mmCIF file of C-alpha atoms and ligand atoms in Angstrom:
data_model
loop_
_atom_site.group_PDB
_atom_site.id
_atom_site.type_symbol
_atom_site.label_atom_id
_atom_site.label_comp_id
_atom_site.label_asym_id
_atom_site.label_seq_id
_atom_site.Cartn_x
_atom_site.Cartn_y
_atom_site.Cartn_z
ATOM 1 C CA MET A 1344 16.083 10.025 17.882
ATOM 2 C CA ILE A 1345 12.486 9.119 17.536
ATOM 3 C CA SER A 1346 12.391 7.190 14.057
ATOM 4 C CA ILE A 1347 9.583 7.513 11.545
ATOM 5 C CA ALA A 1348 9.237 3.859 11.165
ATOM 6 C CA LYS A 1349 10.577 0.613 12.991
ATOM 7 C CA PRO A 1350 10.131 -2.945 11.887
ATOM 8 C CA MET A 1351 9.205 -4.891 15.001
ATOM 9 C CA ILE A 1352 11.150 -8.059 14.684
ATOM 10 C CA GLY A 1353 10.884 -10.422 17.727
ATOM 11 C CA GLU A 1354 12.161 -13.801 18.775
ATOM 12 C CA GLU A 1355 9.315 -15.502 16.790
ATOM 13 C CA GLU A 1356 10.590 -14.049 13.538
ATOM 14 C CA LYS A 1357 14.230 -15.032 14.366
ATOM 15 C CA LYS A 1358 13.195 -18.653 15.419
ATOM 16 C CA ALA A 1359 11.140 -19.034 12.297
ATOM 17 C CA VAL A 1360 13.975 -17.946 10.031
ATOM 18 C CA LEU A 1361 16.326 -20.440 11.681
ATOM 19 C CA GLU A 1362 13.857 -23.192 11.254
ATOM 20 C CA VAL A 1363 13.714 -22.494 7.634
ATOM 21 C CA LEU A 1364 17.529 -22.353 7.300
ATOM 22 C CA ASP A 1365 17.687 -25.637 8.987
ATOM 23 C CA SER A 1366 15.145 -27.128 6.870
ATOM 24 C CA GLY A 1367 17.016 -26.905 3.683
ATOM 25 C CA MET A 1368 13.918 -25.629 1.860
ATOM 26 C CA LEU A 1369 14.789 -22.056 1.061
ATOM 27 C CA ALA A 1370 12.952 -21.055 -2.051
ATOM 28 C CA GLN A 1371 9.203 -20.814 -2.529
ATOM 29 C CA GLY A 1372 7.968 -23.865 -0.252
ATOM 30 C CA PRO A 1373 5.894 -24.877 2.516
ATOM 31 C CA LYS A 1374 6.227 -21.618 4.384
ATOM 32 C CA VAL A 1375 5.124 -19.508 1.466
ATOM 33 C CA LYS A 1376 2.025 -21.774 1.175
ATOM 34 C CA ALA A 1377 1.181 -21.431 4.870
ATOM 35 C CA PHE A 1378 1.594 -17.595 4.719
ATOM 36 C CA GLU A 1379 -0.608 -17.392 1.563
ATOM 37 C CA GLU A 1380 -3.418 -19.215 3.491
ATOM 38 C CA ALA A 1381 -3.037 -17.221 6.540
ATOM 39 C CA PHE A 1382 -3.052 -13.833 4.648
ATOM 40 C CA ALA A 1383 -6.151 -14.877 2.559
ATOM 41 C CA GLU A 1384 -7.915 -15.490 5.832
ATOM 42 C CA MET A 1385 -6.864 -12.156 7.229
ATOM 43 C CA CYS A 1386 -8.455 -10.573 4.165
ATOM 44 C CA ASP A 1387 -11.493 -12.741 4.177
ATOM 45 C CA VAL A 1388 -10.771 -13.908 0.543
ATOM 46 C CA ARG A 1389 -10.271 -17.378 -0.888
ATOM 47 C CA TYR A 1390 -6.751 -17.061 -2.468
ATOM 48 C CA ALA A 1391 -3.515 -15.248 -1.911
ATOM 49 C CA VAL A 1392 -0.394 -15.464 -4.004
ATOM 50 C CA ALA A 1393 2.958 -14.289 -2.610
ATOM 51 C CA THR A 1394 5.368 -12.319 -4.605
ATOM 52 C CA SER A 1395 8.735 -10.848 -4.244
ATOM 53 C CA SER A 1396 7.352 -7.192 -3.531
ATOM 54 C CA GLY A 1397 4.362 -5.014 -3.581
ATOM 55 C CA THR A 1398 5.529 -3.752 -6.896
ATOM 56 C CA THR A 1399 5.644 -7.185 -8.408
ATOM 57 C CA ALA A 1400 2.255 -8.075 -6.833
ATOM 58 C CA LEU A 1401 0.732 -5.118 -8.756
ATOM 59 C CA HIS A 1402 2.627 -5.973 -11.803
ATOM 60 C CA VAL A 1403 1.539 -9.691 -11.869
ATOM 61 C CA ALA A 1404 -2.114 -8.653 -10.899
ATOM 62 C CA LEU A 1405 -2.383 -6.472 -14.013
ATOM 63 C CA LEU A 1406 -0.943 -9.141 -16.356
ATOM 64 C CA ALA A 1407 -3.133 -11.794 -14.798
ATOM 65 C CA HIS A 1408 -6.115 -9.630 -15.817
ATOM 66 C CA SER A 1409 -4.708 -9.496 -19.372
ATOM 67 C CA ILE A 1410 -4.063 -5.624 -19.100
ATOM 68 C CA GLY A 1411 -1.594 -4.507 -21.517
ATOM 69 C CA PRO A 1412 -0.747 -2.165 -24.536
ATOM 70 C CA GLY A 1413 -3.556 -0.049 -25.547
ATOM 71 C CA ASP A 1414 -5.307 -0.307 -22.185
ATOM 72 C CA GLU A 1415 -5.782 2.551 -19.762
ATOM 73 C CA VAL A 1416 -5.907 2.160 -15.899
ATOM 74 C CA ILE A 1417 -7.229 4.903 -13.622
ATOM 75 C CA THR A 1418 -5.423 5.694 -10.458
ATOM 76 C CA THR A 1419 -4.260 8.459 -8.266
ATOM 77 C CA PRO A 1420 -1.337 10.802 -8.948
ATOM 78 C CA PHE A 1421 -0.778 11.034 -5.065
ATOM 79 C CA THR A 1422 0.901 7.753 -4.255
ATOM 80 C CA PHE A 1423 4.199 5.902 -4.233
ATOM 81 C CA ILE A 1424 5.484 5.743 -7.820
ATOM 82 C CA ALA A 1425 5.081 1.953 -7.847
ATOM 83 C CA SER A 1426 1.384 2.118 -8.207
ATOM 84 C CA ALA A 1427 1.594 3.910 -11.601
ATOM 85 C CA ASN A 1428 4.735 2.228 -12.628
ATOM 86 C CA SER A 1429 3.235 -1.205 -12.462
ATOM 87 C CA ILE A 1430 0.786 -0.011 -15.214
ATOM 88 C CA LEU A 1431 3.674 1.031 -17.373
ATOM 89 C CA TYR A 1432 5.417 -2.255 -16.784
ATOM 90 C CA ALA A 1433 2.344 -4.015 -18.128
ATOM 91 C CA GLY A 1434 2.560 -1.804 -21.224
ATOM 92 C CA ALA A 1435 -0.685 0.051 -20.255
ATOM 93 C CA ARG A 1436 -1.141 3.712 -19.703
ATOM 94 C CA PRO A 1437 -1.975 5.171 -16.258
ATOM 95 C CA VAL A 1438 -4.640 7.890 -16.226
ATOM 96 C CA PHE A 1439 -4.785 10.043 -13.261
ATOM 97 C CA VAL A 1440 -7.725 11.287 -11.301
ATOM 98 C CA ASP A 1441 -7.398 14.047 -8.497
ATOM 99 C CA ILE A 1442 -7.729 13.123 -4.833
ATOM 100 C CA ASP A 1443 -10.193 14.051 -2.221
ATOM 101 C CA LEU A 1444 -8.987 17.056 -0.039
ATOM 102 C CA VAL A 1445 -9.778 15.317 3.279
ATOM 103 C CA THR A 1446 -8.831 11.610 2.718
ATOM 104 C CA PHE A 1447 -5.953 12.052 0.305
ATOM 105 C CA ASN A 1448 -7.574 9.009 -1.678
ATOM 106 C CA ILE A 1449 -8.851 9.083 -5.295
ATOM 107 C CA ASP A 1450 -12.069 11.200 -5.512
ATOM 108 C CA PRO A 1451 -14.751 8.728 -6.909
ATOM 109 C CA ALA A 1452 -16.763 11.646 -8.147
ATOM 110 C CA GLN A 1453 -14.120 12.574 -10.645
ATOM 111 C CA ILE A 1454 -13.485 8.969 -12.015
ATOM 112 C CA GLU A 1455 -16.345 8.778 -14.604
ATOM 113 C CA ALA A 1456 -15.090 11.842 -16.500
ATOM 114 C CA ALA A 1457 -11.669 9.952 -17.047
ATOM 115 C CA ILE A 1458 -13.298 6.693 -18.312
ATOM 116 C CA THR A 1459 -12.698 6.177 -22.089
ATOM 117 C CA PRO A 1460 -13.285 3.141 -24.496
ATOM 118 C CA ARG A 1461 -9.683 2.037 -23.553
ATOM 119 C CA THR A 1462 -10.292 2.037 -19.809
ATOM 120 C CA LYS A 1463 -9.874 -1.564 -18.605
ATOM 121 C CA ALA A 1464 -9.408 -1.211 -14.811
ATOM 122 C CA LEU A 1465 -9.612 1.001 -11.781
ATOM 123 C CA MET A 1466 -6.662 1.067 -9.252
ATOM 124 C CA PRO A 1467 -7.745 2.779 -6.239
ATOM 125 C CA VAL A 1468 -4.747 3.169 -3.635
ATOM 126 C CA HIS A 1469 -5.728 2.921 -0.021
ATOM 127 C CA LEU A 1470 -3.198 5.648 1.009
ATOM 128 C CA PHE A 1471 -1.778 5.916 4.579
ATOM 129 C CA GLY A 1472 -3.950 2.956 5.908
ATOM 130 C CA LEU A 1473 -7.251 4.425 4.980
ATOM 131 C CA MET A 1474 -9.295 2.703 2.358
ATOM 132 C CA CYS A 1475 -10.730 4.483 -0.759
ATOM 133 C CA ASP A 1476 -14.462 5.120 -0.863
ATOM 134 C CA MET A 1477 -15.111 1.694 -2.520
ATOM 135 C CA ALA A 1478 -18.952 1.717 -2.907
ATOM 136 C CA PRO A 1479 -18.945 4.228 -5.790
ATOM 137 C CA ILE A 1480 -15.583 2.792 -7.116
ATOM 138 C CA VAL A 1481 -17.226 -0.708 -7.311
ATOM 139 C CA ALA A 1482 -20.474 0.758 -8.715
ATOM 140 C CA LEU A 1483 -18.472 2.411 -11.568
ATOM 141 C CA ALA A 1484 -16.576 -0.658 -12.354
ATOM 142 C CA GLN A 1485 -19.812 -2.676 -12.616
ATOM 143 C CA ALA A 1486 -21.481 -0.124 -14.866
ATOM 144 C CA HIS A 1487 -18.458 0.122 -17.184
ATOM 145 C CA ASN A 1488 -17.343 -3.437 -16.939
ATOM 146 C CA LEU A 1489 -14.044 -2.542 -15.508
ATOM 147 C CA ILE A 1490 -11.610 -4.468 -13.368
ATOM 148 C CA VAL A 1491 -10.775 -3.241 -9.866
ATOM 149 C CA ILE A 1492 -7.205 -3.781 -8.644
ATOM 150 C CA GLU A 1493 -6.718 -2.414 -5.196
ATOM 151 C CA ASP A 1494 -3.335 -1.109 -4.165
ATOM 152 C CA ALA A 1495 -3.538 -2.088 -0.628
ATOM 153 C CA CYS A 1496 0.174 -1.809 -0.070
ATOM 154 C CA GLN A 1497 -0.353 0.436 2.847
ATOM 155 C CA ALA A 1498 -3.609 -1.134 4.222
ATOM 156 C CA HIS A 1499 -3.057 -4.342 5.935
ATOM 157 C CA GLY A 1500 -6.278 -5.061 8.011
ATOM 158 C CA ALA A 1501 -7.985 -1.740 6.976
ATOM 159 C CA GLU A 1502 -11.743 -2.018 6.536
ATOM 160 C CA TYR A 1503 -14.488 -0.272 4.626
ATOM 161 C CA HIS A 1504 -17.927 -0.990 6.166
ATOM 162 C CA GLY A 1505 -16.666 -4.193 7.753
ATOM 163 C CA LYS A 1506 -15.055 -5.453 4.637
ATOM 164 C CA ARG A 1507 -11.347 -5.783 4.393
ATOM 165 C CA ALA A 1508 -8.870 -4.164 2.034
ATOM 166 C CA GLY A 1509 -7.882 -6.490 -0.707
ATOM 167 C CA SER A 1510 -11.487 -8.233 -0.818
ATOM 168 C CA PHE A 1511 -13.210 -5.662 -3.249
ATOM 169 C CA GLY A 1512 -11.272 -6.750 -6.291
ATOM 170 C CA THR A 1513 -7.739 -8.100 -6.871
ATOM 171 C CA GLY A 1514 -5.810 -6.740 -3.884
ATOM 172 C CA CYS A 1515 -2.095 -6.016 -3.933
ATOM 173 C CA PHE A 1516 -0.077 -5.721 -0.640
ATOM 174 C CA SER A 1517 3.675 -4.636 0.245
ATOM 175 C CA LEU A 1518 5.675 -6.415 2.975
ATOM 176 C CA TYR A 1519 8.461 -3.868 2.826
ATOM 177 C CA PRO A 1520 10.036 -3.146 6.369
ATOM 178 C CA THR A 1521 8.224 0.241 7.030
ATOM 179 C CA LYS A 1522 4.657 -1.474 6.387
ATOM 180 C CA ASN A 1523 2.225 -2.445 9.217
ATOM 181 C CA ILE A 1524 3.880 -5.834 8.753
ATOM 182 C CA THR A 1525 6.777 -7.096 6.930
ATOM 183 C CA SER A 1526 8.619 -10.080 5.452
ATOM 184 C CA ALA A 1527 11.782 -7.884 4.726
ATOM 185 C CA GLU A 1528 10.720 -7.566 1.072
ATOM 186 C CA GLY A 1529 7.672 -9.241 -0.276
ATOM 187 C CA GLY A 1530 4.237 -8.864 -1.759
ATOM 188 C CA MET A 1531 0.862 -10.527 -1.636
ATOM 189 C CA ILE A 1532 -2.024 -10.723 -4.046
ATOM 190 C CA THR A 1533 -5.450 -11.462 -2.855
ATOM 191 C CA THR A 1534 -8.633 -12.675 -4.925
ATOM 192 C CA ASP A 1535 -11.768 -14.692 -4.726
ATOM 193 C CA ASP A 1536 -11.255 -15.693 -8.288
ATOM 194 C CA GLU A 1537 -9.815 -19.036 -8.698
ATOM 195 C CA GLU A 1538 -8.559 -18.478 -12.348
ATOM 196 C CA ILE A 1539 -6.855 -15.106 -11.452
ATOM 197 C CA ALA A 1540 -5.188 -16.734 -8.537
ATOM 198 C CA GLU A 1541 -3.824 -19.562 -10.760
ATOM 199 C CA ARG A 1542 -2.733 -16.922 -13.495
ATOM 200 C CA CYS A 1543 -0.959 -15.079 -10.966
ATOM 201 C CA ARG A 1544 0.875 -18.200 -9.744
ATOM 202 C CA VAL A 1545 1.844 -18.975 -13.237
ATOM 203 C CA ILE A 1546 3.205 -15.494 -14.235
ATOM 204 C CA ARG A 1547 5.205 -15.387 -10.998
ATOM 205 C CA GLN A 1548 7.046 -18.405 -11.887
ATOM 206 C CA HIS A 1549 8.176 -18.041 -15.562
ATOM 207 C CA GLY A 1550 4.819 -18.857 -17.184
ATOM 208 C CA MET A 1551 5.192 -22.433 -15.979
ATOM 209 C CA ARG A 1552 2.055 -24.587 -15.227
ATOM 210 C CA ARG A 1553 3.998 -28.010 -15.770
ATOM 211 C CA ARG A 1554 7.535 -28.251 -14.690
ATOM 212 C CA TYR A 1555 9.866 -26.733 -17.466
ATOM 213 C CA TYR A 1556 6.850 -26.327 -19.877
ATOM 214 C CA HIS A 1557 6.417 -22.515 -20.363
ATOM 215 C CA ASP A 1558 3.067 -21.433 -22.038
ATOM 216 C CA GLU A 1559 3.419 -17.741 -21.613
ATOM 217 C CA LEU A 1560 5.988 -14.973 -20.667
ATOM 218 C CA GLY A 1561 6.509 -14.869 -16.892
ATOM 219 C CA PHE A 1562 8.912 -13.815 -14.380
ATOM 220 C CA ASN A 1563 10.856 -14.902 -11.430
ATOM 221 C CA PHE A 1564 8.702 -12.888 -8.845
ATOM 222 C CA ARG A 1565 8.730 -15.685 -6.179
ATOM 223 C CA MET A 1566 8.918 -15.218 -2.417
ATOM 224 C CA THR A 1567 11.413 -17.212 -0.454
ATOM 225 C CA ASP A 1568 10.479 -19.477 2.502
ATOM 226 C CA VAL A 1569 12.884 -17.266 4.592
ATOM 227 C CA HIS A 1570 10.748 -14.198 3.836
ATOM 228 C CA ALA A 1571 7.554 -16.146 4.247
ATOM 229 C CA ALA A 1572 8.562 -17.477 7.664
ATOM 230 C CA ILE A 1573 9.057 -13.582 8.744
ATOM 231 C CA GLY A 1574 5.791 -12.776 7.273
ATOM 232 C CA LEU A 1575 3.925 -15.420 8.788
ATOM 233 C CA ALA A 1576 5.272 -14.597 12.222
ATOM 234 C CA GLN A 1577 4.416 -10.941 11.738
ATOM 235 C CA LEU A 1578 0.915 -11.760 10.486
ATOM 236 C CA GLN A 1579 0.101 -13.306 13.829
ATOM 237 C CA LYS A 1580 0.900 -9.787 15.370
ATOM 238 C CA LEU A 1581 -1.050 -7.626 12.891
ATOM 239 C CA GLU A 1582 -4.054 -6.973 14.986
ATOM 240 C CA ARG A 1583 -1.868 -5.944 17.934
ATOM 241 C CA PHE A 1584 0.298 -3.848 15.725
ATOM 242 C CA ASN A 1585 -2.770 -2.031 14.096
ATOM 243 C CA GLU A 1586 -4.482 -1.554 17.455
ATOM 244 C CA ALA A 1587 -1.267 0.135 18.780
ATOM 245 C CA ARG A 1588 -1.198 2.400 15.826
ATOM 246 C CA ILE A 1589 -4.857 3.322 16.124
ATOM 247 C CA ALA A 1590 -4.257 4.056 19.904
ATOM 248 C CA ASN A 1591 -1.268 6.313 19.025
ATOM 249 C CA ALA A 1592 -3.444 8.188 16.409
ATOM 250 C CA HIS A 1593 -6.088 8.732 19.006
ATOM 251 C CA PHE A 1594 -3.453 10.215 21.360
ATOM 252 C CA PHE A 1595 -2.409 12.638 18.547
ATOM 253 C CA ASN A 1596 -5.904 13.449 17.541
ATOM 254 C CA GLU A 1597 -6.811 14.357 21.135
ATOM 255 C CA HIS A 1598 -3.565 16.431 21.855
ATOM 256 C CA LEU A 1599 -2.140 17.962 18.539
ATOM 257 C CA ALA A 1600 -3.064 21.609 17.657
ATOM 258 C CA GLY A 1601 -2.555 23.983 14.941
ATOM 259 C CA VAL A 1602 -2.367 21.175 12.321
ATOM 260 C CA THR A 1603 -4.993 19.590 10.124
ATOM 261 C CA LYS A 1604 -5.268 15.988 11.404
ATOM 262 C CA PRO A 1605 -6.334 12.746 9.661
ATOM 263 C CA ILE A 1606 -10.079 12.127 9.427
ATOM 264 C CA VAL A 1607 -11.660 8.628 9.725
ATOM 265 C CA PRO A 1608 -14.945 8.650 7.823
ATOM 266 C CA GLU A 1609 -17.939 6.700 9.523
ATOM 267 C CA GLY A 1610 -17.560 2.999 8.844
ATOM 268 C CA TYR A 1611 -13.975 2.895 8.139
ATOM 269 C CA ARG A 1612 -10.979 1.232 10.060
ATOM 270 C CA HIS A 1613 -8.074 3.319 9.398
ATOM 271 C CA VAL A 1614 -4.773 1.324 10.253
ATOM 272 C CA PHE A 1615 -2.589 4.286 10.261
ATOM 273 C CA HIS A 1616 0.286 3.083 8.138
ATOM 274 C CA GLN A 1617 1.071 6.856 8.304
ATOM 275 C CA TYR A 1618 -0.212 9.621 10.459
ATOM 276 C CA THR A 1619 -0.279 12.381 7.994
ATOM 277 C CA ILE A 1620 -0.909 15.943 8.845
ATOM 278 C CA ARG A 1621 -1.256 19.171 6.865
ATOM 279 C CA VAL A 1622 0.408 22.412 7.585
ATOM 280 C CA ALA A 1623 -0.663 25.072 5.155
ATOM 281 C CA GLY A 1624 0.734 28.509 4.222
ATOM 282 C CA GLY A 1625 4.314 27.408 3.182
ATOM 283 C CA ARG A 1626 5.287 26.577 6.829
ATOM 284 C CA ARG A 1627 6.061 22.832 6.209
ATOM 285 C CA ASP A 1628 9.754 23.162 5.733
ATOM 286 C CA ALA A 1629 10.243 25.132 8.844
ATOM 287 C CA VAL A 1630 8.264 22.764 10.924
ATOM 288 C CA LEU A 1631 10.159 19.679 9.694
ATOM 289 C CA GLU A 1632 13.340 21.535 10.354
ATOM 290 C CA GLY A 1633 12.198 22.289 13.838
ATOM 291 C CA LEU A 1634 11.210 18.603 14.437
ATOM 292 C CA ARG A 1635 14.566 17.364 12.978
ATOM 293 C CA GLU A 1636 16.353 19.739 15.559
ATOM 294 C CA LYS A 1637 14.367 17.945 18.282
ATOM 295 C CA GLU A 1638 15.421 14.579 16.893
ATOM 296 C CA ILE A 1639 11.939 13.686 15.800
ATOM 297 C CA GLY A 1640 11.884 11.743 12.473
ATOM 298 C CA THR A 1641 9.320 12.697 9.908
ATOM 299 C CA GLY A 1642 8.609 11.639 6.257
ATOM 300 C CA VAL A 1643 7.109 13.626 3.391
ATOM 301 C CA TYR A 1644 4.946 11.180 1.534
ATOM 302 C CA TYR A 1645 4.971 12.313 -1.212
ATOM 303 C CA PRO A 1646 6.733 15.601 -2.227
ATOM 304 C CA VAL A 1647 6.052 15.302 -5.860
ATOM 305 C CA PRO A 1648 2.899 13.807 -7.473
ATOM 306 C CA VAL A 1649 3.452 11.124 -9.799
ATOM 307 C CA HIS A 1650 2.336 13.151 -13.037
ATOM 308 C CA GLN A 1651 5.066 15.565 -12.093
ATOM 309 C CA GLN A 1652 7.910 13.164 -11.698
ATOM 310 C CA ARG A 1653 10.558 13.459 -14.468
ATOM 311 C CA VAL A 1654 9.804 9.926 -15.562
ATOM 312 C CA TYR A 1655 6.214 10.833 -16.302
ATOM 313 C CA VAL A 1656 6.769 14.226 -17.694
ATOM 314 C CA GLU A 1657 9.121 12.645 -20.154
ATOM 315 C CA ARG A 1658 6.322 10.327 -21.270
ATOM 316 C CA GLY A 1659 4.161 13.436 -21.903
ATOM 317 C CA TYR A 1660 2.170 13.583 -18.667
ATOM 318 C CA GLU A 1661 0.966 16.867 -17.579
ATOM 319 C CA GLY A 1662 -2.352 17.941 -16.148
ATOM 320 C CA ASN A 1663 -3.973 19.612 -13.384
ATOM 321 C CA PHE A 1664 -4.483 17.803 -10.188
ATOM 322 C CA PRO A 1665 -4.699 20.616 -7.679
ATOM 323 C CA GLU A 1666 -5.487 18.607 -4.621
ATOM 324 C CA ALA A 1667 -2.765 16.165 -5.227
ATOM 325 C CA GLU A 1668 -0.357 19.125 -5.906
ATOM 326 C CA ARG A 1669 -1.401 20.895 -2.790
ATOM 327 C CA ALA A 1670 -1.200 17.789 -0.632
ATOM 328 C CA ALA A 1671 2.445 17.139 -1.999
ATOM 329 C CA ALA A 1672 3.207 20.770 -0.903
ATOM 330 C CA GLU A 1673 1.651 20.647 2.576
ATOM 331 C CA VAL A 1674 1.622 17.135 4.138
ATOM 332 C CA PHE A 1675 3.953 15.347 6.368
ATOM 333 C CA SER A 1676 3.915 12.290 8.508
ATOM 334 C CA LEU A 1677 4.715 11.700 12.072
ATOM 335 C CA PRO A 1678 6.078 8.647 13.827
ATOM 336 C CA ILE A 1679 3.142 6.443 14.648
ATOM 337 C CA HIS A 1680 4.548 2.923 14.742
ATOM 338 C CA PRO A 1681 3.791 0.372 17.563
ATOM 339 C CA ALA A 1682 7.259 0.746 19.192
ATOM 340 C CA LEU A 1683 6.597 4.439 20.196
ATOM 341 C CA SER A 1684 6.733 4.964 24.012
ATOM 342 C CA SER A 1685 4.263 7.122 25.824
ATOM 343 C CA ALA A 1686 7.191 9.567 26.480
ATOM 344 C CA GLY A 1687 7.915 9.545 22.785
ATOM 345 C CA LEU A 1688 4.307 10.404 21.958
ATOM 346 C CA GLU A 1689 4.245 13.100 24.488
ATOM 347 C CA THR A 1690 7.419 14.581 23.195
ATOM 348 C CA ILE A 1691 6.084 14.582 19.593
ATOM 349 C CA VAL A 1692 2.915 16.447 20.743
ATOM 350 C CA VAL A 1693 4.782 19.057 22.827
ATOM 351 C CA VAL A 1694 7.307 19.788 19.974
ATOM 352 C CA VAL A 1695 4.561 19.836 17.223
ATOM 353 C CA ASN A 1696 2.311 22.079 19.290
ATOM 354 C CA GLU A 1697 5.249 24.586 20.022
ATOM 355 C CA LEU A 1698 5.967 24.762 16.220
ATOM 356 C CA CYS A 1699 2.417 24.878 14.950
ATOM 357 C CA GLY A 1700 -0.043 25.626 17.808
HETATM 358 C C1 PLP B 3096 0.987 2.642 -2.324
HETATM 359 C C2 PLP B 3096 2.267 1.647 -2.502
HETATM 360 N N1 PLP B 3096 2.197 1.039 -3.705
HETATM 361 C C3 PLP B 3096 3.062 0.197 -4.054
HETATM 362 C C4 PLP B 3096 4.136 -0.035 -3.224
HETATM 363 C C5 PLP B 3096 5.296 -1.038 -3.751
HETATM 364 O O1 PLP B 3096 5.598 -1.933 -2.684
HETATM 365 P P1 PLP B 3096 7.139 -2.501 -2.624
HETATM 366 O O2 PLP B 3096 7.925 -1.471 -2.109
HETATM 367 O O3 PLP B 3096 6.992 -3.768 -1.687
HETATM 368 O O4 PLP B 3096 7.460 -2.915 -4.109
HETATM 369 C C6 PLP B 3096 4.292 0.676 -2.055
HETATM 370 C C7 PLP B 3096 5.353 0.452 -1.202
HETATM 371 O O5 PLP B 3096 6.274 1.082 -0.805
HETATM 372 C C8 PLP B 3096 3.240 1.478 -1.793
HETATM 373 O O6 PLP B 3096 3.298 2.346 -0.522
#
């Protein structure tokens, strides 16, 4: 079986975890601090704040920017549900804007029409490892005085014209096991704003600035030193992992036929969290079945856009986002992770081309 994802855990991670266990410092401690510093450097920002997951990173980032009831946050309906859910957790309302046909990311040309006097922030999601078109998004944010919260949960090390994901506004990353690097579970918030970084640290730890003095309502969204030790060891390997993903994607781009392949616009570094292809004409399920028979793992990210999920329909969401709906019906992802062998890559190409070519 060729799996769709594979966490790459080596001796370094195991050794680092044992060191933490032996140290007796298990909760948020020196490893978390070291991981935060190294992560900030990777994103080329001044601060990083570790949390327990990508979801809690988004939640904390929204709260740190004082986004709450009565506010609207513009995002994409074609994403993992956590992007939009974090906005609901903060008490605000997600407002969806359709995606671009080619990149699967929010279409900047449609954002302005969704801005209202209640709009407080834009939440672009860098889906599958490809950043959103940030120049028009940042320009709109400046023109309308909006905050930018990047959902970079799938975009560790991705770049837009030489600038890293997580460095355009307040960035939020996931460290879930399927991501380009993992800490088993974990999240990271990145920012150049000292005050926002401090607010994130306070909200993550029960609203506590001084020990056992609680100035505001916070949470326990801390990362443990055990998780940080894994994350820190993984971070040293991020470039190697990303380059392996990019090389695998080049191989697919060269050899796959009969499917719509991912595009990398000029000036972008796509880090291929997923290699997502499109099979039109209602043929997707048959192709998925064919791949399953040949023991090739696949993933459908995502079969239902957020506005059509029951939890959103029950909250009165409807709307017409044709590209998101079409993508949900037509796309699927192939294995692209760094552990794939050349034989595995070749098998995938042969089987996909037989089914689609
Ligand atoms: C786009 C996106 N946003 C948010 C999240 C939430 O991250 P986590 O699963 O670490 O809570 C994920 C991860 O699955 C994601 O892919």
